[in-house]
Amino acid sequence: MLVKGALELVDDIEAYYDTDRGVITAKTGFRFGFIVSSYGESLTIDLRSVGESVTEITVTGEKNVAVNVGANPEKYVLEFVRTLDTLVDYPMEDVISLLDERTSDHSKEVMSPTDHRDGSAVLAVVVLAIFLLFVLSIVAI
């Protein structure tokens, strides 16, 4: 519950999916930047019980699209870990109340891994637009 709560509180996380096998995947979306844009990042959170009431959490981040120079998956890994660390310090009743407020209109959790959007569609549109501009510039000459 704390892991899902942290994902709900990290602003740039658009959606996450719980596989029910101890793995949660989360994705950020396309962000337009003045100098560099990002096609999104993915976080994979592995939960493993290592003892009574002790769970080991491993978080990894990666780019959604390999040519994504604006991606910064480490930023979201750190933001998630900081948020989770903050939630651990509060009583569970307060965490539940905060999450109820935050998710009252909708949750970021999706029911299927296919509901995760990534930046590949945006990348395809950008490449197509560049190609069309190139062709139009040749035709204009």
mmCIF file with all atom_site columns, C-alpha atoms in Angstrom:
data_model
loop_
_atom_site.group_PDB
_atom_site.id
_atom_site.type_symbol
_atom_site.label_atom_id
_atom_site.label_alt_id
_atom_site.label_comp_id
_atom_site.label_asym_id
_atom_site.label_entity_id
_atom_site.label_seq_id
_atom_site.pdbx_PDB_ins_code
_atom_site.Cartn_x
_atom_site.Cartn_y
_atom_site.Cartn_z
_atom_site.occupancy
_atom_site.B_iso_or_equiv
_atom_site.pdbx_formal_charge
_atom_site.auth_seq_id
_atom_site.auth_comp_id
_atom_site.auth_asym_id
_atom_site.auth_atom_id
_atom_site.pdbx_PDB_model_num
ATOM 1   C CA . MET A 1 1   ? 0.000   0.000   0.000   1.00 0.00 ? 1   MET A CA 1
ATOM 2   C CA . LEU A 1 2   ? 2.870   2.401   0.755   1.00 0.00 ? 2   LEU A CA 1
ATOM 3   C CA . VAL A 1 3   ? 4.456   1.743   -2.641  1.00 0.00 ? 3   VAL A CA 1
ATOM 4   C CA . LYS A 1 4   ? 1.200   2.488   -4.451  1.00 0.00 ? 4   LYS A CA 1
ATOM 5   C CA . GLY A 1 5   ? 0.750   5.554   -2.276  1.00 0.00 ? 5   GLY A CA 1
ATOM 6   C CA . ALA A 1 6   ? 4.180   6.859   -3.222  1.00 0.00 ? 6   ALA A CA 1
ATOM 7   C CA . LEU A 1 7   ? 3.369   6.322   -6.907  1.00 0.00 ? 7   LEU A CA 1
ATOM 8   C CA . GLU A 1 8   ? 0.121   8.263   -6.479  1.00 0.00 ? 8   GLU A CA 1
ATOM 9   C CA . LEU A 1 9   ? 2.034   11.160  -4.911  1.00 0.00 ? 9   LEU A CA 1
ATOM 10  C CA . VAL A 1 10  ? 4.825   11.461  -7.505  1.00 0.00 ? 10  VAL A CA 1
ATOM 11  C CA . ASP A 1 11  ? 3.332   14.047  -9.850  1.00 0.00 ? 11  ASP A CA 1
ATOM 12  C CA . ASP A 1 12  ? 4.915   12.978  -13.152 1.00 0.00 ? 12  ASP A CA 1
ATOM 13  C CA . ILE A 1 13  ? 3.911   9.320   -12.782 1.00 0.00 ? 13  ILE A CA 1
ATOM 14  C CA . GLU A 1 14  ? 0.915   8.988   -15.107 1.00 0.00 ? 14  GLU A CA 1
ATOM 15  C CA . ALA A 1 15  ? 0.019   5.337   -14.554 1.00 0.00 ? 15  ALA A CA 1
ATOM 16  C CA . TYR A 1 16  ? 1.138   2.213   -12.763 1.00 0.00 ? 16  TYR A CA 1
ATOM 17  C CA . TYR A 1 17  ? 0.251   -1.465  -13.009 1.00 0.00 ? 17  TYR A CA 1
ATOM 18  C CA . ASP A 1 18  ? 0.464   -4.063  -10.247 1.00 0.00 ? 18  ASP A CA 1
ATOM 19  C CA . THR A 1 19  ? 1.206   -7.525  -11.636 1.00 0.00 ? 19  THR A CA 1
ATOM 20  C CA . ASP A 1 20  ? 0.155   -9.145  -8.322  1.00 0.00 ? 20  ASP A CA 1
ATOM 21  C CA . ARG A 1 21  ? 3.456   -11.080 -8.413  1.00 0.00 ? 21  ARG A CA 1
ATOM 22  C CA . GLY A 1 22  ? 5.491   -8.568  -6.466  1.00 0.00 ? 22  GLY A CA 1
ATOM 23  C CA . VAL A 1 23  ? 6.264   -6.328  -9.428  1.00 0.00 ? 23  VAL A CA 1
ATOM 24  C CA . ILE A 1 24  ? 4.750   -2.911  -10.095 1.00 0.00 ? 24  ILE A CA 1
ATOM 25  C CA . THR A 1 25  ? 5.519   -0.987  -13.277 1.00 0.00 ? 25  THR A CA 1
ATOM 26  C CA . ALA A 1 26  ? 4.998   2.759   -13.533 1.00 0.00 ? 26  ALA A CA 1
ATOM 27  C CA . LYS A 1 27  ? 5.353   5.182   -16.420 1.00 0.00 ? 27  LYS A CA 1
ATOM 28  C CA . THR A 1 28  ? 5.745   8.886   -16.893 1.00 0.00 ? 28  THR A CA 1
ATOM 29  C CA . GLY A 1 29  ? 4.401   10.496  -20.022 1.00 0.00 ? 29  GLY A CA 1
ATOM 30  C CA . PHE A 1 30  ? 5.611   12.740  -22.802 1.00 0.00 ? 30  PHE A CA 1
ATOM 31  C CA . ARG A 1 31  ? 6.978   16.067  -21.556 1.00 0.00 ? 31  ARG A CA 1
ATOM 32  C CA . PHE A 1 32  ? 7.683   18.953  -23.872 1.00 0.00 ? 32  PHE A CA 1
ATOM 33  C CA . GLY A 1 33  ? 10.774  20.894  -22.895 1.00 0.00 ? 33  GLY A CA 1
ATOM 34  C CA . PHE A 1 34  ? 12.171  24.184  -24.164 1.00 0.00 ? 34  PHE A CA 1
ATOM 35  C CA . ILE A 1 35  ? 15.484  22.612  -25.128 1.00 0.00 ? 35  ILE A CA 1
ATOM 36  C CA . VAL A 1 36  ? 14.906  18.873  -24.797 1.00 0.00 ? 36  VAL A CA 1
ATOM 37  C CA . SER A 1 37  ? 11.659  16.902  -24.593 1.00 0.00 ? 37  SER A CA 1
ATOM 38  C CA . SER A 1 38  ? 11.178  13.460  -23.108 1.00 0.00 ? 38  SER A CA 1
ATOM 39  C CA . TYR A 1 39  ? 9.152   10.563  -24.467 1.00 0.00 ? 39  TYR A CA 1
ATOM 40  C CA . GLY A 1 40  ? 8.753   9.190   -20.952 1.00 0.00 ? 40  GLY A CA 1
ATOM 41  C CA . GLU A 1 41  ? 10.394  6.910   -18.445 1.00 0.00 ? 41  GLU A CA 1
ATOM 42  C CA . SER A 1 42  ? 9.481   3.582   -16.857 1.00 0.00 ? 42  SER A CA 1
ATOM 43  C CA . LEU A 1 43  ? 9.989   2.469   -13.267 1.00 0.00 ? 43  LEU A CA 1
ATOM 44  C CA . THR A 1 44  ? 10.006  -1.158  -12.218 1.00 0.00 ? 44  THR A CA 1
ATOM 45  C CA . ILE A 1 45  ? 9.485   -1.821  -8.534  1.00 0.00 ? 45  ILE A CA 1
ATOM 46  C CA . ASP A 1 46  ? 10.263  -5.322  -7.272  1.00 0.00 ? 46  ASP A CA 1
ATOM 47  C CA . LEU A 1 47  ? 8.885   -6.281  -3.860  1.00 0.00 ? 47  LEU A CA 1
ATOM 48  C CA . ARG A 1 48  ? 10.367  -9.290  -2.100  1.00 0.00 ? 48  ARG A CA 1
ATOM 49  C CA . SER A 1 49  ? 9.613   -10.528 1.379   1.00 0.00 ? 49  SER A CA 1
ATOM 50  C CA . VAL A 1 50  ? 12.882  -11.176 3.222   1.00 0.00 ? 50  VAL A CA 1
ATOM 51  C CA . GLY A 1 51  ? 11.492  -11.891 6.644   1.00 0.00 ? 51  GLY A CA 1
ATOM 52  C CA . GLU A 1 52  ? 8.582   -11.441 8.958   1.00 0.00 ? 52  GLU A CA 1
ATOM 53  C CA . SER A 1 53  ? 7.185   -7.935  8.299   1.00 0.00 ? 53  SER A CA 1
ATOM 54  C CA . VAL A 1 54  ? 10.281  -7.005  6.240   1.00 0.00 ? 54  VAL A CA 1
ATOM 55  C CA . THR A 1 55  ? 10.027  -6.326  2.507   1.00 0.00 ? 55  THR A CA 1
ATOM 56  C CA . GLU A 1 56  ? 12.936  -5.534  0.225   1.00 0.00 ? 56  GLU A CA 1
ATOM 57  C CA . ILE A 1 57  ? 12.126  -2.993  -2.465  1.00 0.00 ? 57  ILE A CA 1
ATOM 58  C CA . THR A 1 58  ? 14.253  -2.652  -5.597  1.00 0.00 ? 58  THR A CA 1
ATOM 59  C CA . VAL A 1 59  ? 13.517  0.229   -7.977  1.00 0.00 ? 59  VAL A CA 1
ATOM 60  C CA . THR A 1 60  ? 14.965  0.557   -11.462 1.00 0.00 ? 60  THR A CA 1
ATOM 61  C CA . GLY A 1 61  ? 14.288  3.200   -14.080 1.00 0.00 ? 61  GLY A CA 1
ATOM 62  C CA . GLU A 1 62  ? 14.749  3.255   -17.825 1.00 0.00 ? 62  GLU A CA 1
ATOM 63  C CA . LYS A 1 63  ? 13.835  5.252   -20.891 1.00 0.00 ? 63  LYS A CA 1
ATOM 64  C CA . ASN A 1 64  ? 10.606  4.334   -22.697 1.00 0.00 ? 64  ASN A CA 1
ATOM 65  C CA . VAL A 1 65  ? 12.251  5.032   -26.050 1.00 0.00 ? 65  VAL A CA 1
ATOM 66  C CA . ALA A 1 66  ? 15.942  4.291   -26.605 1.00 0.00 ? 66  ALA A CA 1
ATOM 67  C CA . VAL A 1 67  ? 16.670  7.539   -28.499 1.00 0.00 ? 67  VAL A CA 1
ATOM 68  C CA . ASN A 1 68  ? 15.145  9.640   -25.728 1.00 0.00 ? 68  ASN A CA 1
ATOM 69  C CA . VAL A 1 69  ? 17.897  12.158  -24.907 1.00 0.00 ? 69  VAL A CA 1
ATOM 70  C CA . GLY A 1 70  ? 15.579  14.145  -22.619 1.00 0.00 ? 70  GLY A CA 1
ATOM 71  C CA . ALA A 1 71  ? 14.712  11.203  -20.387 1.00 0.00 ? 71  ALA A CA 1
ATOM 72  C CA . ASN A 1 72  ? 15.900  11.194  -16.798 1.00 0.00 ? 72  ASN A CA 1
ATOM 73  C CA . PRO A 1 73  ? 14.745  7.926   -15.197 1.00 0.00 ? 73  PRO A CA 1
ATOM 74  C CA . GLU A 1 74  ? 17.083  8.375   -12.216 1.00 0.00 ? 74  GLU A CA 1
ATOM 75  C CA . LYS A 1 75  ? 15.160  11.529  -11.276 1.00 0.00 ? 75  LYS A CA 1
ATOM 76  C CA . TYR A 1 76  ? 11.937  9.540   -10.912 1.00 0.00 ? 76  TYR A CA 1
ATOM 77  C CA . VAL A 1 77  ? 13.601  6.687   -9.064  1.00 0.00 ? 77  VAL A CA 1
ATOM 78  C CA . LEU A 1 78  ? 14.932  9.190   -6.507  1.00 0.00 ? 78  LEU A CA 1
ATOM 79  C CA . GLU A 1 79  ? 11.612  11.039  -6.292  1.00 0.00 ? 79  GLU A CA 1
ATOM 80  C CA . PHE A 1 80  ? 9.762   7.759   -5.721  1.00 0.00 ? 80  PHE A CA 1
ATOM 81  C CA . VAL A 1 81  ? 12.240  6.621   -3.041  1.00 0.00 ? 81  VAL A CA 1
ATOM 82  C CA . ARG A 1 82  ? 12.072  9.990   -1.244  1.00 0.00 ? 82  ARG A CA 1
ATOM 83  C CA . THR A 1 83  ? 8.266   9.937   -1.288  1.00 0.00 ? 83  THR A CA 1
ATOM 84  C CA . LEU A 1 84  ? 8.170   6.353   -0.030  1.00 0.00 ? 84  LEU A CA 1
ATOM 85  C CA . ASP A 1 85  ? 10.668  7.186   2.709   1.00 0.00 ? 85  ASP A CA 1
ATOM 86  C CA . THR A 1 86  ? 8.488   10.116  3.791   1.00 0.00 ? 86  THR A CA 1
ATOM 87  C CA . LEU A 1 87  ? 5.333   7.982   3.888   1.00 0.00 ? 87  LEU A CA 1
ATOM 88  C CA . VAL A 1 88  ? 7.027   5.359   6.083   1.00 0.00 ? 88  VAL A CA 1
ATOM 89  C CA . ASP A 1 89  ? 7.516   7.983   8.803   1.00 0.00 ? 89  ASP A CA 1
ATOM 90  C CA . TYR A 1 90  ? 3.781   8.687   9.163   1.00 0.00 ? 90  TYR A CA 1
ATOM 91  C CA . PRO A 1 91  ? 1.128   6.590   10.926  1.00 0.00 ? 91  PRO A CA 1
ATOM 92  C CA . MET A 1 92  ? -0.762  4.345   8.506   1.00 0.00 ? 92  MET A CA 1
ATOM 93  C CA . GLU A 1 93  ? -4.077  6.081   9.305   1.00 0.00 ? 93  GLU A CA 1
ATOM 94  C CA . ASP A 1 94  ? -2.634  9.412   8.107   1.00 0.00 ? 94  ASP A CA 1
ATOM 95  C CA . VAL A 1 95  ? -1.244  7.804   4.945   1.00 0.00 ? 95  VAL A CA 1
ATOM 96  C CA . ILE A 1 96  ? -4.615  6.216   4.150   1.00 0.00 ? 96  ILE A CA 1
ATOM 97  C CA . SER A 1 97  ? -6.392  9.534   4.719   1.00 0.00 ? 97  SER A CA 1
ATOM 98  C CA . LEU A 1 98  ? -3.945  11.381  2.448   1.00 0.00 ? 98  LEU A CA 1
ATOM 99  C CA . LEU A 1 99  ? -4.293  8.786   -0.294  1.00 0.00 ? 99  LEU A CA 1
ATOM 100 C CA . ASP A 1 100 ? -8.088  8.818   -0.048  1.00 0.00 ? 100 ASP A CA 1
ATOM 101 C CA . GLU A 1 101 ? -7.984  12.570  -0.613  1.00 0.00 ? 101 GLU A CA 1
ATOM 102 C CA . ARG A 1 102 ? -5.488  12.290  -3.464  1.00 0.00 ? 102 ARG A CA 1
ATOM 103 C CA . THR A 1 103 ? -7.340  9.496   -5.291  1.00 0.00 ? 103 THR A CA 1
ATOM 104 C CA . SER A 1 104 ? -10.911 10.646  -4.649  1.00 0.00 ? 104 SER A CA 1
ATOM 105 C CA . ASP A 1 105 ? -11.503 11.502  -8.319  1.00 0.00 ? 105 ASP A CA 1
ATOM 106 C CA . HIS A 1 106 ? -9.300  8.786   -9.849  1.00 0.00 ? 106 HIS A CA 1
ATOM 107 C CA . SER A 1 107 ? -6.299  6.595   -9.220  1.00 0.00 ? 107 SER A CA 1
ATOM 108 C CA . LYS A 1 108 ? -3.244  6.303   -11.428 1.00 0.00 ? 108 LYS A CA 1
ATOM 109 C CA . GLU A 1 109 ? -3.463  2.511   -11.217 1.00 0.00 ? 109 GLU A CA 1
ATOM 110 C CA . VAL A 1 110 ? -4.447  0.797   -14.468 1.00 0.00 ? 110 VAL A CA 1
ATOM 111 C CA . MET A 1 111 ? -5.954  -2.664  -14.709 1.00 0.00 ? 111 MET A CA 1
ATOM 112 C CA . SER A 1 112 ? -3.923  -3.909  -17.672 1.00 0.00 ? 112 SER A CA 1
ATOM 113 C CA . PRO A 1 113 ? -0.308  -3.478  -18.767 1.00 0.00 ? 113 PRO A CA 1
ATOM 114 C CA . THR A 1 114 ? -1.599  -2.487  -22.222 1.00 0.00 ? 114 THR A CA 1
ATOM 115 C CA . ASP A 1 115 ? -3.143  0.617   -20.629 1.00 0.00 ? 115 ASP A CA 1
ATOM 116 C CA . HIS A 1 116 ? 0.369   1.976   -20.119 1.00 0.00 ? 116 HIS A CA 1
ATOM 117 C CA . ARG A 1 117 ? 1.115   4.616   -22.706 1.00 0.00 ? 117 ARG A CA 1
ATOM 118 C CA . ASP A 1 118 ? 4.665   5.272   -23.752 1.00 0.00 ? 118 ASP A CA 1
ATOM 119 C CA . GLY A 1 119 ? 6.319   7.867   -25.917 1.00 0.00 ? 119 GLY A CA 1
ATOM 120 C CA . SER A 1 120 ? 6.775   5.701   -29.003 1.00 0.00 ? 120 SER A CA 1
ATOM 121 C CA . ALA A 1 121 ? 3.646   7.107   -30.677 1.00 0.00 ? 121 ALA A CA 1
ATOM 122 C CA . VAL A 1 122 ? 4.822   10.675  -30.071 1.00 0.00 ? 122 VAL A CA 1
ATOM 123 C CA . LEU A 1 123 ? 8.272   9.759   -31.403 1.00 0.00 ? 123 LEU A CA 1
ATOM 124 C CA . ALA A 1 124 ? 6.700   8.300   -34.556 1.00 0.00 ? 124 ALA A CA 1
ATOM 125 C CA . VAL A 1 125 ? 4.726   11.526  -35.129 1.00 0.00 ? 125 VAL A CA 1
ATOM 126 C CA . VAL A 1 126 ? 7.861   13.645  -34.631 1.00 0.00 ? 126 VAL A CA 1
ATOM 127 C CA . VAL A 1 127 ? 9.892   11.521  -37.082 1.00 0.00 ? 127 VAL A CA 1
ATOM 128 C CA . LEU A 1 128 ? 7.040   11.622  -39.615 1.00 0.00 ? 128 LEU A CA 1
ATOM 129 C CA . ALA A 1 129 ? 6.770   15.422  -39.289 1.00 0.00 ? 129 ALA A CA 1
ATOM 130 C CA . ILE A 1 130 ? 10.522  15.824  -39.826 1.00 0.00 ? 130 ILE A CA 1
ATOM 131 C CA . PHE A 1 131 ? 10.355  13.556  -42.874 1.00 0.00 ? 131 PHE A CA 1
ATOM 132 C CA . LEU A 1 132 ? 7.406   15.509  -44.332 1.00 0.00 ? 132 LEU A CA 1
ATOM 133 C CA . LEU A 1 133 ? 9.211   18.819  -43.783 1.00 0.00 ? 133 LEU A CA 1
ATOM 134 C CA . PHE A 1 134 ? 12.257  17.389  -45.501 1.00 0.00 ? 134 PHE A CA 1
ATOM 135 C CA . VAL A 1 135 ? 10.214  16.220  -48.493 1.00 0.00 ? 135 VAL A CA 1
ATOM 136 C CA . LEU A 1 136 ? 8.361   19.542  -48.698 1.00 0.00 ? 136 LEU A CA 1
ATOM 137 C CA . SER A 1 137 ? 11.647  21.473  -48.618 1.00 0.00 ? 137 SER A CA 1
ATOM 138 C CA . ILE A 1 138 ? 13.006  19.356  -51.500 1.00 0.00 ? 138 ILE A CA 1
ATOM 139 C CA . VAL A 1 139 ? 9.798   19.841  -53.505 1.00 0.00 ? 139 VAL A CA 1
ATOM 140 C CA . ALA A 1 140 ? 9.940   23.599  -52.878 1.00 0.00 ? 140 ALA A CA 1
ATOM 141 C CA . ILE A 1 141 ? 13.463  23.781  -54.332 1.00 0.00 ? 141 ILE A CA 1
#
